[in-house]
Amino acid sequence: MTTTTAAPTVSTALATPRVSALRQLPLLLRWQARRMASALPLLVLVQILLSVATVIGYGLLVGQPAPAEALYLATGAPTVSLVMVGLVMTPQLVVQSRTEGSADWMRTLPVPRELFLAADLLVWTLIALPGVVLGVLAGVLRFHVHLAPTWWLLPTALVVSLTAAAVGYAMAWLLPGTIAQLMSQVLVFVVLLFSPVSFPADRMPAWLQHAHHWLPIQPMAEAVRAGLAPGSFTVPGRSVAVMLTWCVVCVAGAAFALRRRA
């Protein structure tokens, strides 16, 4: 009798945390959305303007580009939007929450730290998506290019956004606040001017091309570009591996930082 009564007890004990986590994640998402309610519309508007302004601004610089250059510019805008939200906005607001103490208060809640991380990354990923759509539309209208989005563009955009947000999140938690904010400012220029997002990589110096082989920005741009114009671009398997490696390492680093500070 002892054996037959113990089995259902163990099963229930294993199932309870799983159900609890599934219930806690939507509650955390709702709580994050309400906490950011005043700033959320402005954040979405800023990243939409950034995406569209990238198309218009590059158009002013290059005038009427050749078809190949126009395709790079039109497909680069959505990547810029995704990367900027993750690498620039995310660390700045996470550092702000650490400074004002709201991040420390959240850690006092009886919720696993990994769920905090998952909720934050999902919020930043959703914030980035409107700018991607409008950036693509702006590129098509401005440069008169033909795009053929594939069915895997949406999951690719989610992975790119998640990777960028994970890098920014890890940067904000692992570095001192001042350093993280300065790095986010520097990354604005790196992404816009010194990354092969809106132009081919062979225009950069050899040393910078080699550096981008190991950084996540070029693989992100290649993945989004191939998803928007599969007839003109491809994404190498190595780029996918580099991007996923950055995503996994940064998520693990952010989770480690949250547990350590807890």
mmCIF file of C-alpha atoms in Angstrom:
data_model
loop_
_atom_site.group_PDB
_atom_site.id
_atom_site.type_symbol
_atom_site.label_atom_id
_atom_site.label_comp_id
_atom_site.label_asym_id
_atom_site.label_seq_id
_atom_site.Cartn_x
_atom_site.Cartn_y
_atom_site.Cartn_z
ATOM 1 C CA MET A 1 0.000 0.000 0.000
ATOM 2 C CA THR A 2 2.877 2.293 0.701
ATOM 3 C CA THR A 3 4.193 1.926 -2.852
ATOM 4 C CA THR A 4 0.842 2.526 -4.550
ATOM 5 C CA THR A 5 0.116 5.705 -2.587
ATOM 6 C CA ALA A 6 3.601 7.207 -3.083
ATOM 7 C CA ALA A 7 3.498 7.196 -6.899
ATOM 8 C CA PRO A 8 0.685 9.751 -7.375
ATOM 9 C CA THR A 9 2.261 12.006 -4.735
ATOM 10 C CA VAL A 10 5.542 12.231 -6.695
ATOM 11 C CA SER A 11 3.680 12.831 -9.956
ATOM 12 C CA THR A 12 1.715 15.698 -8.451
ATOM 13 C CA ALA A 13 4.816 17.214 -6.953
ATOM 14 C CA LEU A 14 6.513 17.236 -10.346
ATOM 15 C CA ALA A 15 3.524 18.631 -12.191
ATOM 16 C CA THR A 16 2.712 21.491 -9.836
ATOM 17 C CA PRO A 17 5.729 23.782 -10.581
ATOM 18 C CA ARG A 18 5.225 23.352 -14.326
ATOM 19 C CA VAL A 19 1.598 24.489 -14.157
ATOM 20 C CA SER A 20 2.573 27.302 -11.819
ATOM 21 C CA ALA A 21 5.212 28.605 -14.233
ATOM 22 C CA LEU A 22 2.743 28.568 -17.125
ATOM 23 C CA ARG A 23 0.363 30.663 -15.049
ATOM 24 C CA GLN A 24 3.046 32.999 -13.761
ATOM 25 C CA LEU A 25 4.479 33.960 -17.155
ATOM 26 C CA PRO A 26 1.257 35.591 -18.506
ATOM 27 C CA LEU A 27 0.825 37.362 -15.173
ATOM 28 C CA LEU A 28 4.377 38.684 -15.384
ATOM 29 C CA LEU A 29 3.799 39.836 -18.970
ATOM 30 C CA ARG A 30 0.641 41.652 -17.858
ATOM 31 C CA TRP A 31 2.473 43.204 -14.940
ATOM 32 C CA GLN A 32 5.341 44.354 -17.190
ATOM 33 C CA ALA A 33 2.909 45.831 -19.701
ATOM 34 C CA ARG A 34 1.114 47.775 -16.958
ATOM 35 C CA ARG A 35 4.399 48.921 -15.443
ATOM 36 C CA MET A 36 5.523 50.243 -18.828
ATOM 37 C CA ALA A 37 2.076 51.520 -19.841
ATOM 38 C CA SER A 38 3.079 55.173 -19.815
ATOM 39 C CA ALA A 39 6.288 54.622 -21.790
ATOM 40 C CA LEU A 40 5.157 51.763 -24.039
ATOM 41 C CA PRO A 41 3.486 53.877 -26.767
ATOM 42 C CA LEU A 42 6.509 56.169 -26.888
ATOM 43 C CA LEU A 43 8.912 53.215 -27.146
ATOM 44 C CA VAL A 44 6.946 51.720 -30.028
ATOM 45 C CA LEU A 45 6.740 55.123 -31.735
ATOM 46 C CA VAL A 46 10.478 55.739 -31.372
ATOM 47 C CA GLN A 47 11.474 52.428 -32.885
ATOM 48 C CA ILE A 48 8.959 52.907 -35.733
ATOM 49 C CA LEU A 49 10.428 56.339 -36.454
ATOM 50 C CA LEU A 50 13.915 54.876 -36.269
ATOM 51 C CA SER A 51 13.077 52.182 -38.786
ATOM 52 C CA VAL A 52 11.386 54.562 -41.242
ATOM 53 C CA ALA A 53 13.999 57.299 -40.718
ATOM 54 C CA THR A 54 16.737 54.821 -41.576
ATOM 55 C CA VAL A 55 15.141 54.240 -44.974
ATOM 56 C CA ILE A 56 14.564 57.934 -45.635
ATOM 57 C CA GLY A 57 17.966 59.014 -44.307
ATOM 58 C CA TYR A 58 19.963 56.480 -46.315
ATOM 59 C CA GLY A 59 17.871 57.448 -49.332
ATOM 60 C CA LEU A 60 18.969 61.057 -48.945
ATOM 61 C CA LEU A 61 22.618 59.976 -48.696
ATOM 62 C CA VAL A 62 22.719 57.740 -51.763
ATOM 63 C CA GLY A 63 20.104 59.436 -53.952
ATOM 64 C CA GLN A 64 18.660 56.970 -56.442
ATOM 65 C CA PRO A 65 20.631 53.756 -55.831
ATOM 66 C CA ALA A 66 21.215 50.868 -58.210
ATOM 67 C CA PRO A 67 18.786 47.928 -57.818
ATOM 68 C CA ALA A 68 21.233 45.842 -55.771
ATOM 69 C CA GLU A 69 22.010 48.741 -53.419
ATOM 70 C CA ALA A 70 18.302 49.576 -53.115
ATOM 71 C CA LEU A 71 17.600 46.000 -52.080
ATOM 72 C CA TYR A 72 20.246 46.196 -49.338
ATOM 73 C CA LEU A 73 18.775 49.470 -48.039
ATOM 74 C CA ALA A 74 15.183 48.224 -48.085
ATOM 75 C CA THR A 75 16.003 44.967 -46.289
ATOM 76 C CA GLY A 76 18.393 46.598 -43.817
ATOM 77 C CA ALA A 77 15.817 48.892 -42.183
ATOM 78 C CA PRO A 78 13.884 46.141 -40.346
ATOM 79 C CA THR A 79 17.142 44.684 -39.037
ATOM 80 C CA VAL A 80 18.178 48.101 -37.734
ATOM 81 C CA SER A 81 14.852 48.373 -35.913
ATOM 82 C CA LEU A 82 15.192 44.945 -34.294
ATOM 83 C CA VAL A 83 18.801 45.443 -33.297
ATOM 84 C CA MET A 84 18.324 48.964 -31.946
ATOM 85 C CA VAL A 85 15.508 47.911 -29.615
ATOM 86 C CA GLY A 86 17.569 45.061 -28.215
ATOM 87 C CA LEU A 87 21.039 46.571 -28.066
ATOM 88 C CA VAL A 88 20.177 50.206 -27.264
ATOM 89 C CA MET A 89 16.735 50.563 -25.656
ATOM 90 C CA THR A 90 16.824 47.377 -23.568
ATOM 91 C CA PRO A 91 20.070 48.065 -21.639
ATOM 92 C CA GLN A 92 19.132 51.696 -21.029
ATOM 93 C CA LEU A 93 15.753 50.868 -19.491
ATOM 94 C CA VAL A 94 17.075 47.881 -17.539
ATOM 95 C CA VAL A 95 19.803 50.080 -16.047
ATOM 96 C CA GLN A 96 17.146 52.674 -15.224
ATOM 97 C CA SER A 97 15.045 50.045 -13.412
ATOM 98 C CA ARG A 98 18.125 48.955 -11.469
ATOM 99 C CA THR A 99 18.865 52.551 -10.489
ATOM 100 C CA GLU A 100 15.331 53.386 -9.350
ATOM 101 C CA GLY A 101 15.060 50.088 -7.432
ATOM 102 C CA SER A 102 12.126 48.515 -9.280
ATOM 103 C CA ALA A 103 14.344 45.664 -10.507
ATOM 104 C CA ASP A 104 15.367 44.845 -6.932
ATOM 105 C CA TRP A 105 11.730 44.939 -5.827
ATOM 106 C CA MET A 106 10.741 42.493 -8.579
ATOM 107 C CA ARG A 107 13.339 40.029 -7.352
ATOM 108 C CA THR A 108 11.612 39.942 -3.949
ATOM 109 C CA LEU A 109 8.558 38.343 -5.575
ATOM 110 C CA PRO A 110 8.218 34.540 -5.213
ATOM 111 C CA VAL A 111 8.766 33.965 -8.933
ATOM 112 C CA PRO A 112 11.649 32.075 -10.597
ATOM 113 C CA ARG A 113 14.299 34.431 -11.991
ATOM 114 C CA GLU A 114 14.145 32.708 -15.369
ATOM 115 C CA LEU A 115 10.502 33.795 -15.692
ATOM 116 C CA PHE A 116 11.504 37.420 -15.110
ATOM 117 C CA LEU A 117 14.008 37.054 -17.935
ATOM 118 C CA ALA A 118 11.505 35.354 -20.257
ATOM 119 C CA ALA A 119 8.854 38.017 -19.621
ATOM 120 C CA ASP A 120 11.283 40.878 -20.226
ATOM 121 C CA LEU A 121 12.645 39.360 -23.448
ATOM 122 C CA LEU A 122 9.127 38.723 -24.757
ATOM 123 C CA VAL A 123 8.100 42.316 -24.038
ATOM 124 C CA TRP A 124 11.115 43.722 -25.887
ATOM 125 C CA THR A 125 10.574 41.357 -28.779
ATOM 126 C CA LEU A 126 6.940 42.443 -29.173
ATOM 127 C CA ILE A 127 7.910 46.122 -28.975
ATOM 128 C CA ALA A 128 10.287 45.672 -31.922
ATOM 129 C CA LEU A 129 7.822 44.031 -34.320
ATOM 130 C CA PRO A 130 5.745 47.088 -35.459
ATOM 131 C CA GLY A 131 8.883 48.882 -36.640
ATOM 132 C CA VAL A 132 9.868 45.871 -38.709
ATOM 133 C CA VAL A 133 6.607 45.904 -40.657
ATOM 134 C CA LEU A 134 6.602 49.654 -41.263
ATOM 135 C CA GLY A 135 10.310 49.640 -42.111
ATOM 136 C CA VAL A 136 9.706 47.058 -44.820
ATOM 137 C CA LEU A 137 6.817 49.089 -46.233
ATOM 138 C CA ALA A 138 8.894 52.273 -46.199
ATOM 139 C CA GLY A 139 11.733 50.510 -48.010
ATOM 140 C CA VAL A 140 9.456 49.157 -50.711
ATOM 141 C CA LEU A 141 7.825 52.543 -51.299
ATOM 142 C CA ARG A 142 11.068 54.530 -51.227
ATOM 143 C CA PHE A 143 13.303 52.282 -53.322
ATOM 144 C CA HIS A 144 10.653 50.554 -55.470
ATOM 145 C CA VAL A 145 12.032 47.078 -54.821
ATOM 146 C CA HIS A 146 10.168 43.793 -54.990
ATOM 147 C CA LEU A 147 10.265 41.682 -51.853
ATOM 148 C CA ALA A 148 8.923 38.167 -51.421
ATOM 149 C CA PRO A 149 8.719 37.498 -47.660
ATOM 150 C CA THR A 150 9.006 33.818 -46.795
ATOM 151 C CA TRP A 151 6.955 31.890 -44.255
ATOM 152 C CA TRP A 152 9.973 31.676 -41.961
ATOM 153 C CA LEU A 153 10.508 35.448 -41.836
ATOM 154 C CA LEU A 154 8.368 35.853 -38.684
ATOM 155 C CA PRO A 155 10.196 33.194 -36.624
ATOM 156 C CA THR A 156 13.482 34.586 -37.948
ATOM 157 C CA ALA A 157 12.513 38.092 -36.835
ATOM 158 C CA LEU A 158 11.552 36.718 -33.418
ATOM 159 C CA VAL A 159 14.913 34.962 -33.056
ATOM 160 C CA VAL A 160 16.802 38.074 -34.184
ATOM 161 C CA SER A 161 14.828 40.269 -31.792
ATOM 162 C CA LEU A 162 15.299 37.770 -28.961
ATOM 163 C CA THR A 163 19.046 37.597 -29.635
ATOM 164 C CA ALA A 164 19.432 41.382 -29.683
ATOM 165 C CA ALA A 165 17.340 41.769 -26.516
ATOM 166 C CA ALA A 166 19.334 38.990 -24.802
ATOM 167 C CA VAL A 167 22.626 40.714 -25.653
ATOM 168 C CA GLY A 168 21.313 44.047 -24.343
ATOM 169 C CA TYR A 169 19.804 42.449 -21.251
ATOM 170 C CA ALA A 170 23.007 40.605 -20.386
ATOM 171 C CA MET A 171 25.028 43.768 -20.965
ATOM 172 C CA ALA A 172 22.770 45.719 -18.575
ATOM 173 C CA TRP A 173 22.996 43.099 -15.802
ATOM 174 C CA LEU A 174 26.617 42.024 -16.092
ATOM 175 C CA LEU A 175 28.236 45.467 -16.523
ATOM 176 C CA PRO A 176 28.153 48.511 -14.263
ATOM 177 C CA GLY A 177 25.227 50.764 -15.184
ATOM 178 C CA THR A 178 27.324 53.639 -16.532
ATOM 179 C CA ILE A 179 29.399 51.349 -18.742
ATOM 180 C CA ALA A 180 26.283 49.594 -20.072
ATOM 181 C CA GLN A 181 24.654 52.913 -21.013
ATOM 182 C CA LEU A 182 27.830 54.173 -22.705
ATOM 183 C CA MET A 183 28.132 50.940 -24.675
ATOM 184 C CA SER A 184 24.523 51.249 -25.831
ATOM 185 C CA GLN A 185 25.300 54.734 -27.174
ATOM 186 C CA VAL A 186 28.408 53.521 -28.982
ATOM 187 C CA LEU A 187 26.430 50.647 -30.512
ATOM 188 C CA VAL A 188 24.134 53.146 -32.233
ATOM 189 C CA PHE A 189 27.046 54.273 -34.439
ATOM 190 C CA VAL A 190 28.405 50.756 -34.822
ATOM 191 C CA VAL A 191 25.077 49.400 -36.071
ATOM 192 C CA LEU A 192 24.238 52.310 -38.387
ATOM 193 C CA LEU A 193 27.666 53.066 -39.852
ATOM 194 C CA PHE A 194 30.065 50.187 -39.305
ATOM 195 C CA SER A 195 27.948 47.052 -39.661
ATOM 196 C CA PRO A 196 27.027 45.286 -42.928
ATOM 197 C CA VAL A 197 23.299 45.757 -42.436
ATOM 198 C CA SER A 198 22.364 48.208 -45.207
ATOM 199 C CA PHE A 199 25.393 47.650 -47.443
ATOM 200 C CA PRO A 200 27.575 44.679 -48.469
ATOM 201 C CA ALA A 201 30.271 43.510 -46.060
ATOM 202 C CA ASP A 202 33.036 43.779 -48.696
ATOM 203 C CA ARG A 203 32.914 47.579 -48.457
ATOM 204 C CA MET A 204 34.433 47.460 -44.984
ATOM 205 C CA PRO A 205 38.121 47.015 -44.105
ATOM 206 C CA ALA A 206 39.309 43.419 -43.898
ATOM 207 C CA TRP A 207 39.806 43.515 -40.125
ATOM 208 C CA LEU A 208 36.252 44.780 -39.610
ATOM 209 C CA GLN A 209 34.860 42.101 -41.932
ATOM 210 C CA HIS A 210 36.682 39.474 -39.871
ATOM 211 C CA ALA A 211 35.321 40.940 -36.618
ATOM 212 C CA HIS A 212 31.762 40.792 -37.924
ATOM 213 C CA HIS A 213 32.194 37.106 -38.680
ATOM 214 C CA TRP A 214 32.127 36.557 -34.922
ATOM 215 C CA LEU A 215 29.688 39.301 -33.877
ATOM 216 C CA PRO A 216 25.897 38.831 -33.988
ATOM 217 C CA ILE A 217 24.904 41.864 -36.103
ATOM 218 C CA GLN A 218 25.905 40.555 -39.542
ATOM 219 C CA PRO A 219 24.207 37.156 -39.028
ATOM 220 C CA MET A 220 21.043 38.970 -37.902
ATOM 221 C CA ALA A 221 21.066 41.123 -41.049
ATOM 222 C CA GLU A 222 21.709 38.126 -43.301
ATOM 223 C CA ALA A 223 18.839 36.164 -41.761
ATOM 224 C CA VAL A 224 16.295 38.989 -42.128
ATOM 225 C CA ARG A 225 17.551 39.863 -45.641
ATOM 226 C CA ALA A 226 17.209 36.264 -46.816
ATOM 227 C CA GLY A 227 13.718 36.079 -45.332
ATOM 228 C CA LEU A 228 12.593 39.199 -47.194
ATOM 229 C CA ALA A 229 14.267 38.538 -50.545
ATOM 230 C CA PRO A 230 15.092 34.825 -50.801
ATOM 231 C CA GLY A 231 15.718 35.076 -54.539
ATOM 232 C CA SER A 232 18.592 37.527 -54.031
ATOM 233 C CA PHE A 233 20.086 36.622 -50.660
ATOM 234 C CA THR A 234 20.869 33.519 -48.633
ATOM 235 C CA VAL A 235 21.837 33.004 -45.023
ATOM 236 C CA PRO A 236 24.890 30.755 -44.475
ATOM 237 C CA GLY A 237 24.606 28.002 -41.906
ATOM 238 C CA ARG A 238 27.611 29.445 -40.090
ATOM 239 C CA SER A 239 25.744 32.747 -39.598
ATOM 240 C CA VAL A 240 22.782 30.892 -38.083
ATOM 241 C CA ALA A 241 25.140 29.063 -35.719
ATOM 242 C CA VAL A 242 26.866 32.310 -34.658
ATOM 243 C CA MET A 243 23.548 34.066 -34.028
ATOM 244 C CA LEU A 244 22.089 31.192 -32.008
ATOM 245 C CA THR A 245 25.309 30.875 -30.007
ATOM 246 C CA TRP A 246 25.141 34.562 -29.066
ATOM 247 C CA CYS A 247 21.473 34.134 -28.114
ATOM 248 C CA VAL A 248 22.074 31.111 -25.875
ATOM 249 C CA VAL A 249 25.200 32.539 -24.217
ATOM 250 C CA CYS A 250 23.589 35.915 -23.490
ATOM 251 C CA VAL A 251 20.371 34.387 -22.128
ATOM 252 C CA ALA A 252 22.477 32.156 -19.872
ATOM 253 C CA GLY A 253 24.595 35.139 -18.804
ATOM 254 C CA ALA A 254 21.535 37.250 -17.944
ATOM 255 C CA ALA A 255 19.954 34.348 -16.026
ATOM 256 C CA PHE A 256 23.214 33.831 -14.126
ATOM 257 C CA ALA A 257 23.369 37.537 -13.236
ATOM 258 C CA LEU A 258 19.773 37.512 -11.992
ATOM 259 C CA ARG A 259 20.361 34.456 -9.800
ATOM 260 C CA ARG A 260 23.649 35.819 -8.462
ATOM 261 C CA ARG A 261 22.135 39.179 -7.471
ATOM 262 C CA ALA A 262 19.196 37.383 -5.914
#
